[in-house]
Short mmCIF file of C-alpha atoms in Angstrom, two decimals:
data_model
loop_
_atom_site.label_atom_id
_atom_site.label_comp_id
_atom_site.label_asym_id
_atom_site.label_seq_id
_atom_site.Cartn_x
_atom_site.Cartn_y
_atom_site.Cartn_z
CA MET A 1 -3.35 -11.38 -12.46
CA GLN A 2 -2.16 -12.48 -15.83
CA GLU A 3 1.45 -13.46 -16.27
CA THR A 4 1.98 -11.62 -19.56
CA SER A 5 2.13 -7.85 -19.89
CA ILE A 6 -0.97 -5.88 -20.79
CA LEU A 7 0.93 -2.72 -21.70
CA THR A 8 0.39 -3.12 -25.44
CA GLY A 9 -2.60 -3.10 -27.73
CA ALA A 10 -5.97 -1.38 -27.88
CA ALA A 11 -7.01 -2.62 -24.44
CA SER A 12 -3.89 -1.02 -22.98
CA GLU A 13 -4.71 2.30 -24.63
CA GLU A 14 -8.21 2.19 -23.16
CA LEU A 15 -6.86 1.44 -19.68
CA ALA A 16 -4.28 4.20 -19.93
CA ALA A 17 -6.95 6.67 -21.01
CA SER A 18 -9.24 5.60 -18.14
CA LEU A 19 -6.56 6.43 -15.58
CA LYS A 20 -5.61 9.94 -16.70
CA GLY A 21 -6.66 12.61 -14.22
CA ARG A 22 -8.02 10.08 -11.71
CA ASP A 23 -7.50 10.14 -7.94
CA PHE A 24 -5.86 7.18 -6.18
CA LEU A 25 -7.58 7.05 -2.79
CA ALA A 26 -8.50 3.39 -2.28
CA LEU A 27 -8.14 0.16 -4.26
CA ALA A 28 -11.92 -0.24 -4.18
CA ASP A 29 -12.13 2.61 -6.72
CA TYR A 30 -10.21 0.63 -9.37
CA THR A 31 -11.14 -2.36 -11.51
CA PRO A 32 -9.01 -5.53 -11.46
CA GLN A 33 -7.86 -4.70 -15.00
CA GLU A 34 -6.75 -1.21 -13.98
CA LEU A 35 -4.81 -2.57 -11.00
CA CYS A 36 -3.14 -5.17 -13.25
CA TYR A 37 -2.21 -2.42 -15.69
CA LEU A 38 -0.61 -0.34 -12.90
CA ILE A 39 1.38 -3.31 -11.59
CA ASP A 40 2.60 -4.14 -15.09
CA LEU A 41 3.52 -0.50 -15.63
CA ALA A 42 5.46 -0.49 -12.34
CA ILE A 43 7.45 -3.53 -13.47
CA GLU A 44 8.16 -1.87 -16.83
CA LEU A 45 9.28 1.39 -15.20
CA LYS A 46 11.50 -0.61 -12.84
CA ARG A 47 13.09 -2.35 -15.84
CA ARG A 48 13.77 0.99 -17.52
CA GLN A 49 15.28 2.48 -14.38
CA LYS A 50 17.50 -0.55 -13.76
CA SER A 51 18.74 -0.48 -17.37
CA GLY A 52 19.68 3.19 -17.07
CA GLU A 53 17.07 4.34 -19.59
CA VAL A 54 15.95 7.94 -19.21
CA TYR A 55 12.15 8.24 -19.27
CA HIS A 56 10.57 11.60 -18.45
CA PRO A 57 6.79 11.48 -19.02
CA LEU A 58 6.26 14.05 -16.22
CA LYS A 59 8.83 16.58 -17.41
CA GLY A 60 7.91 20.05 -16.19
CA LYS A 61 5.26 18.77 -13.75
CA THR A 62 5.20 19.19 -9.97
CA LEU A 63 3.81 16.96 -7.23
CA GLY A 64 2.89 18.56 -3.91
CA MET A 65 3.52 16.16 -1.00
CA ILE A 66 1.47 16.99 2.11
CA PHE A 67 2.70 15.26 5.26
CA GLU A 68 0.63 15.34 8.43
CA LYS A 69 2.30 12.04 9.44
CA SER A 70 6.07 11.63 9.32
CA SER A 71 7.59 9.11 6.93
CA THR A 72 10.72 7.49 5.55
CA ARG A 73 9.64 5.30 2.62
CA THR A 74 6.73 7.47 1.46
CA ARG A 75 8.74 10.72 1.47
CA VAL A 76 11.84 9.34 -0.22
CA SER A 77 10.09 7.13 -2.79
CA PHE A 78 7.67 9.79 -4.01
CA GLU A 79 10.36 12.48 -4.19
CA VAL A 80 12.86 10.26 -6.00
CA GLY A 81 10.09 8.86 -8.21
CA MET A 82 9.07 12.30 -9.43
CA TYR A 83 12.71 13.14 -10.16
CA GLN A 84 13.18 9.93 -12.16
CA LEU A 85 10.01 10.70 -14.15
CA GLY A 86 11.39 14.14 -15.02
CA GLY A 87 9.24 16.13 -12.62
CA HIS A 88 9.68 17.91 -9.31
CA ALA A 89 8.34 17.06 -5.83
CA LEU A 90 7.54 19.73 -3.28
CA PHE A 91 7.50 18.80 0.45
CA LEU A 92 4.62 20.44 2.31
CA SER A 93 4.42 19.94 6.08
CA GLY A 94 0.85 19.98 7.40
CA ASN A 95 2.01 22.19 10.28
CA GLU A 96 3.37 24.77 7.86
CA LEU A 97 0.31 24.94 5.59
CA GLN A 98 -2.72 27.04 6.40
CA ILE A 99 -4.77 23.84 6.93
CA GLY A 100 -2.73 23.52 10.12
CA ARG A 101 -4.20 26.86 11.19
CA GLY A 102 -7.78 26.07 10.30
CA GLU A 103 -8.11 26.86 6.59
CA PRO A 104 -10.87 24.65 5.13
CA ILE A 105 -9.44 21.70 3.23
CA LEU A 106 -11.62 22.57 0.21
CA ASP A 107 -10.03 26.03 0.02
CA THR A 108 -6.52 24.58 0.26
CA ALA A 109 -7.38 22.05 -2.46
CA GLN A 110 -8.62 24.69 -4.88
CA VAL A 111 -5.64 26.99 -4.32
CA ILE A 112 -2.84 24.43 -4.67
CA SER A 113 -4.57 22.84 -7.67
CA ARG A 114 -3.69 26.06 -9.51
CA TYR A 115 0.01 25.62 -8.71
CA LEU A 116 0.55 21.87 -8.97
CA ASP A 117 -0.08 18.93 -11.29
CA GLY A 118 -0.74 16.36 -8.56
CA ILE A 119 -1.02 16.00 -4.79
CA MET A 120 0.13 13.18 -2.51
CA ILE A 121 -1.10 13.32 1.07
CA ARG A 122 -0.12 11.23 4.10
CA THR A 123 -2.50 11.96 6.95
CA PHE A 124 -4.70 10.55 9.72
CA ALA A 125 -8.42 10.68 8.86
CA HIS A 126 -9.44 9.17 5.53
CA ARG A 127 -12.11 11.86 5.31
CA THR A 128 -9.33 14.43 4.87
CA VAL A 129 -8.16 12.71 1.68
CA ILE A 130 -11.70 12.42 0.35
CA ASP A 131 -12.37 16.12 0.99
CA LEU A 132 -9.04 17.13 -0.55
CA ALA A 133 -9.86 15.16 -3.70
CA ARG A 134 -13.36 16.64 -3.80
CA GLY A 135 -11.96 20.16 -3.82
CA ALA A 136 -8.95 19.54 -6.07
CA THR A 137 -8.95 19.73 -9.86
CA ILE A 138 -5.78 17.62 -10.15
CA PRO A 139 -5.10 13.99 -9.17
CA VAL A 140 -4.86 13.24 -5.45
CA ILE A 141 -2.88 10.19 -4.27
CA ASN A 142 -3.42 8.64 -0.86
CA GLY A 143 0.03 8.14 0.68
CA LEU A 144 -1.57 6.70 3.85
CA THR A 145 -4.56 7.27 6.09
CA ASP A 146 -5.74 5.51 9.23
CA SER A 147 -8.12 3.49 7.03
CA GLU A 148 -6.16 2.76 3.83
CA HIS A 149 -2.60 2.31 2.54
CA PRO A 150 -3.17 1.61 -1.18
CA CYS A 151 0.27 2.59 -2.51
CA GLN A 152 1.96 0.16 -0.13
CA VAL A 153 -0.28 -2.68 -1.29
CA MET A 154 0.44 -1.97 -4.94
CA ALA A 155 4.14 -2.38 -4.12
CA ASP A 156 3.38 -5.50 -2.06
CA TYR A 157 1.53 -7.29 -4.81
CA GLN A 158 4.05 -6.18 -7.44
CA THR A 159 6.74 -7.82 -5.28
CA ALA A 160 4.68 -10.98 -4.82
CA LEU A 161 4.18 -11.21 -8.60
CA GLU A 162 7.91 -10.82 -9.24
CA HIS A 163 8.75 -13.64 -6.82
CA LYS A 164 5.86 -16.03 -7.50
CA GLY A 165 5.20 -15.38 -11.20
CA LYS A 166 1.46 -14.98 -10.59
CA LEU A 167 -1.02 -13.53 -8.09
CA GLU A 168 -4.30 -15.25 -8.87
CA GLY A 169 -4.91 -18.16 -6.50
CA LEU A 170 -2.15 -17.28 -4.01
CA LYS A 171 -3.07 -17.22 -0.33
CA VAL A 172 -2.12 -14.26 1.86
CA ALA A 173 -2.19 -14.67 5.65
CA TYR A 174 -2.21 -11.43 7.64
CA ILE A 175 -1.48 -11.82 11.36
CA GLY A 176 -1.97 -8.90 13.75
CA ASP A 177 -3.83 -5.62 13.93
CA GLY A 178 -6.82 -5.19 11.62
CA ASN A 179 -5.57 -1.76 10.54
CA ASN A 180 -5.15 0.21 7.31
CA MET A 181 -2.73 -2.41 5.96
CA ALA A 182 -5.23 -5.20 6.55
CA HIS A 183 -7.95 -3.15 4.83
CA SER A 184 -5.98 -2.41 1.66
CA LEU A 185 -4.45 -5.90 1.48
CA LEU A 186 -7.93 -7.42 1.70
CA MET A 187 -9.36 -5.29 -1.09
CA GLY A 188 -6.29 -5.79 -3.27
CA ALA A 189 -6.45 -9.54 -2.79
CA ALA A 190 -10.13 -9.67 -3.69
CA LYS A 191 -9.63 -7.52 -6.79
CA LEU A 192 -6.70 -9.63 -8.01
CA GLY A 193 -8.22 -13.06 -7.41
CA MET A 194 -6.09 -13.91 -4.38
CA HIS A 195 -7.28 -15.61 -1.19
CA MET A 196 -6.70 -13.94 2.16
CA SER A 197 -7.13 -14.80 5.81
CA VAL A 198 -6.76 -12.33 8.67
CA ALA A 199 -6.16 -13.34 12.30
CA THR A 200 -6.60 -10.69 14.99
CA PRO A 201 -7.32 -10.66 18.72
CA GLU A 202 -10.82 -9.72 19.85
CA GLY A 203 -11.44 -5.99 19.54
CA TYR A 204 -8.78 -5.45 16.86
CA GLU A 205 -10.62 -6.81 13.83
CA PRO A 206 -10.59 -5.00 10.47
CA ASP A 207 -13.51 -2.66 9.85
CA ALA A 208 -16.69 -4.69 9.34
CA GLY A 209 -17.86 -2.47 6.49
CA ILE A 210 -14.60 -2.89 4.60
CA VAL A 211 -14.66 -6.66 5.15
CA SER A 212 -18.22 -6.80 3.81
CA GLN A 213 -17.25 -4.70 0.79
CA THR A 214 -14.23 -6.96 0.18
CA LYS A 215 -16.34 -10.12 0.34
CA ALA A 216 -18.74 -8.65 -2.22
CA VAL A 217 -15.81 -8.11 -4.62
CA ALA A 218 -14.44 -11.57 -3.81
CA SER A 219 -17.73 -13.18 -4.80
CA GLU A 220 -17.18 -11.82 -8.32
CA THR A 221 -13.49 -12.71 -8.65
CA GLY A 222 -13.49 -16.11 -6.94
CA SER A 223 -11.37 -15.00 -3.98
CA GLN A 224 -11.85 -16.52 -0.55
CA ILE A 225 -11.77 -14.07 2.38
CA MET A 226 -11.67 -15.11 6.05
CA VAL A 227 -11.33 -13.23 9.34
CA CYS A 228 -10.62 -15.34 12.41
CA ARG A 229 -8.98 -15.40 15.86
CA ASP A 230 -6.51 -18.28 15.45
CA PRO A 231 -3.23 -17.31 13.74
CA ARG A 232 -2.49 -20.98 12.99
CA GLU A 233 -5.80 -21.34 11.20
CA ALA A 234 -5.13 -18.19 9.19
CA ILE A 235 -1.57 -19.11 8.19
CA GLU A 236 -2.29 -22.70 7.19
CA GLY A 237 -1.04 -23.24 3.62
CA ALA A 238 -0.21 -19.56 3.08
CA ASP A 239 1.97 -18.46 0.16
CA ILE A 240 2.53 -15.02 1.70
CA VAL A 241 2.71 -14.22 5.42
CA TYR A 242 2.24 -10.57 6.33
CA THR A 243 2.28 -8.59 9.55
CA ASP A 244 2.52 -4.99 10.73
CA VAL A 245 3.42 -3.20 13.95
CA TRP A 246 1.00 -3.71 16.82
CA ALA A 247 0.81 0.01 17.64
CA SER A 248 0.74 2.32 14.61
CA MET A 249 1.55 6.02 14.55
CA GLY A 250 -0.84 7.83 16.89
CA GLN A 251 -1.40 4.71 19.04
CA GLU A 252 1.76 4.98 21.14
CA ALA A 253 -0.26 5.46 24.36
CA GLU A 254 -1.76 1.99 23.79
CA GLN A 255 1.62 0.26 23.36
CA LYS A 256 1.66 -1.73 26.62
CA GLU A 257 -1.99 -2.75 26.29
CA ARG A 258 -1.47 -3.84 22.70
CA ILE A 259 1.67 -5.88 23.47
CA LYS A 260 -0.40 -7.86 25.96
CA ALA A 261 -3.34 -8.29 23.55
CA PHE A 262 -1.14 -9.40 20.62
CA ALA A 263 1.28 -11.64 22.54
CA ALA A 264 -0.02 -14.79 20.82
CA TYR A 265 0.12 -13.18 17.35
CA GLN A 266 3.87 -12.88 16.82
CA VAL A 267 5.01 -14.21 13.45
CA ASN A 268 7.87 -16.48 14.51
CA GLU A 269 9.63 -19.66 13.47
CA GLU A 270 7.02 -21.86 15.12
CA LEU A 271 4.02 -20.15 13.51
CA VAL A 272 5.42 -20.09 9.97
CA LYS A 273 5.79 -23.90 10.04
CA HIS A 274 2.08 -23.91 9.17
CA ALA A 275 2.62 -21.86 5.98
CA LYS A 276 3.80 -23.40 2.71
CA SER A 277 7.45 -24.42 2.67
CA ASP A 278 8.22 -21.72 0.08
CA TYR A 279 6.23 -18.95 1.76
CA LEU A 280 7.27 -15.32 1.45
CA PHE A 281 7.38 -13.02 4.48
CA MET A 282 6.28 -9.41 4.00
CA HIS A 283 6.10 -6.36 6.28
CA CYS A 284 5.40 -2.76 5.28
CA LEU A 285 8.10 -1.48 7.70
CA PRO A 286 9.20 -0.06 10.02
CA ALA A 287 9.31 -3.32 11.99
CA HIS A 288 9.72 -3.97 15.70
CA ARG A 289 11.82 -7.12 15.84
CA GLY A 290 10.88 -9.21 18.83
CA GLU A 291 7.32 -7.87 18.89
CA GLU A 292 5.13 -8.58 15.85
CA VAL A 293 7.88 -10.62 14.15
CA SER A 294 10.92 -12.54 15.31
CA GLU A 295 14.38 -11.68 14.01
CA GLY A 296 14.69 -15.16 12.55
CA VAL A 297 11.69 -14.62 10.28
CA ILE A 298 12.21 -11.03 9.13
CA ASP A 299 15.94 -11.57 8.55
CA GLY A 300 15.52 -15.12 7.25
CA LYS A 301 15.62 -16.59 3.76
CA HIS A 302 11.86 -16.24 3.19
CA SER A 303 11.81 -12.50 3.89
CA ILE A 304 11.41 -10.10 0.96
CA VAL A 305 10.78 -6.95 3.01
CA PHE A 306 13.49 -4.91 1.30
CA ASP A 307 12.41 -5.90 -2.21
CA GLU A 308 8.95 -4.82 -1.08
CA ALA A 309 10.28 -1.50 0.27
CA GLU A 310 12.16 -0.81 -2.98
CA ASN A 311 9.01 -1.40 -4.99
CA ARG A 312 7.30 1.51 -3.28
CA LEU A 313 9.39 3.61 -5.67
CA HIS A 314 8.34 1.75 -8.80
CA ALA A 315 4.67 1.22 -7.89
CA GLN A 316 4.23 4.90 -7.07
CA LYS A 317 6.02 5.97 -10.24
CA ALA A 318 3.44 3.93 -12.15
CA ILE A 319 0.58 5.59 -10.30
CA MET A 320 1.99 9.08 -10.85
CA ALA A 321 2.82 8.47 -14.53
CA ALA A 322 -0.63 7.03 -15.23
CA LEU A 323 -2.63 9.69 -13.36
CA MET A 324 -0.56 12.83 -13.99
#
């Protein structure tokens, strides 16, 4: 990640043109330069919003927001983001759409493409998002699936850049469940030249195929990627320490089993002693204080979780503005 903006010049125009009409399903689909452009655009849109400047590139356009999983940050940030960009967001509950009654996703995609200018979907199976994008003729944005959470990671790395002044060469340590957050953080780190280590208990590792794909990207960008068991090994010398809930939405029945399996993986005051003295703590929220993270860490001076949450708004505005 370069420290100066790439929003000007011929290269910027080429990047902007390459993004128009695209889907945003996974970070693997984007080049490092495109991801840098989107992060820079998010920072610029944040500056404009904070200064009170009115900027309406999506005036007259509508985003359909399909929710098959409930949400706080995704719902509010996309809806407010569309409003700030001059457009309109339409909430669509999965239970109220015909896909909830068995209509093929390809049919739904073709129909609502004739009404809308973009679709954001937050759902369970990643295949649903892929099929929706295959049938749609407008951009589809992945608001979350069980495999990927790319919008969150764009906000995460925007926040890290704002606090550290660079991304390339930083080390991210992820402690906990090898879930959708781990997957997208890994790919984002590899694309942006960051190093990343993941520590999980046995049986909760990130998907082997995604790790392999990430390592292939890392070999081209100079990133170092490691998956291990020992949280102390993973966190050693980390610039950014990241964790997520131990039982995600849909895994509530496994809560007791997971608490036992992850007992040694809490991010607490003792564990973070092994990170750099100026480490940043990040969490995608919602957090369970006393489980995956201690109160002292998430509410301490190193925590930037609310800056990170705010940047969901700005990162997603950049994605919508660029694609739609």
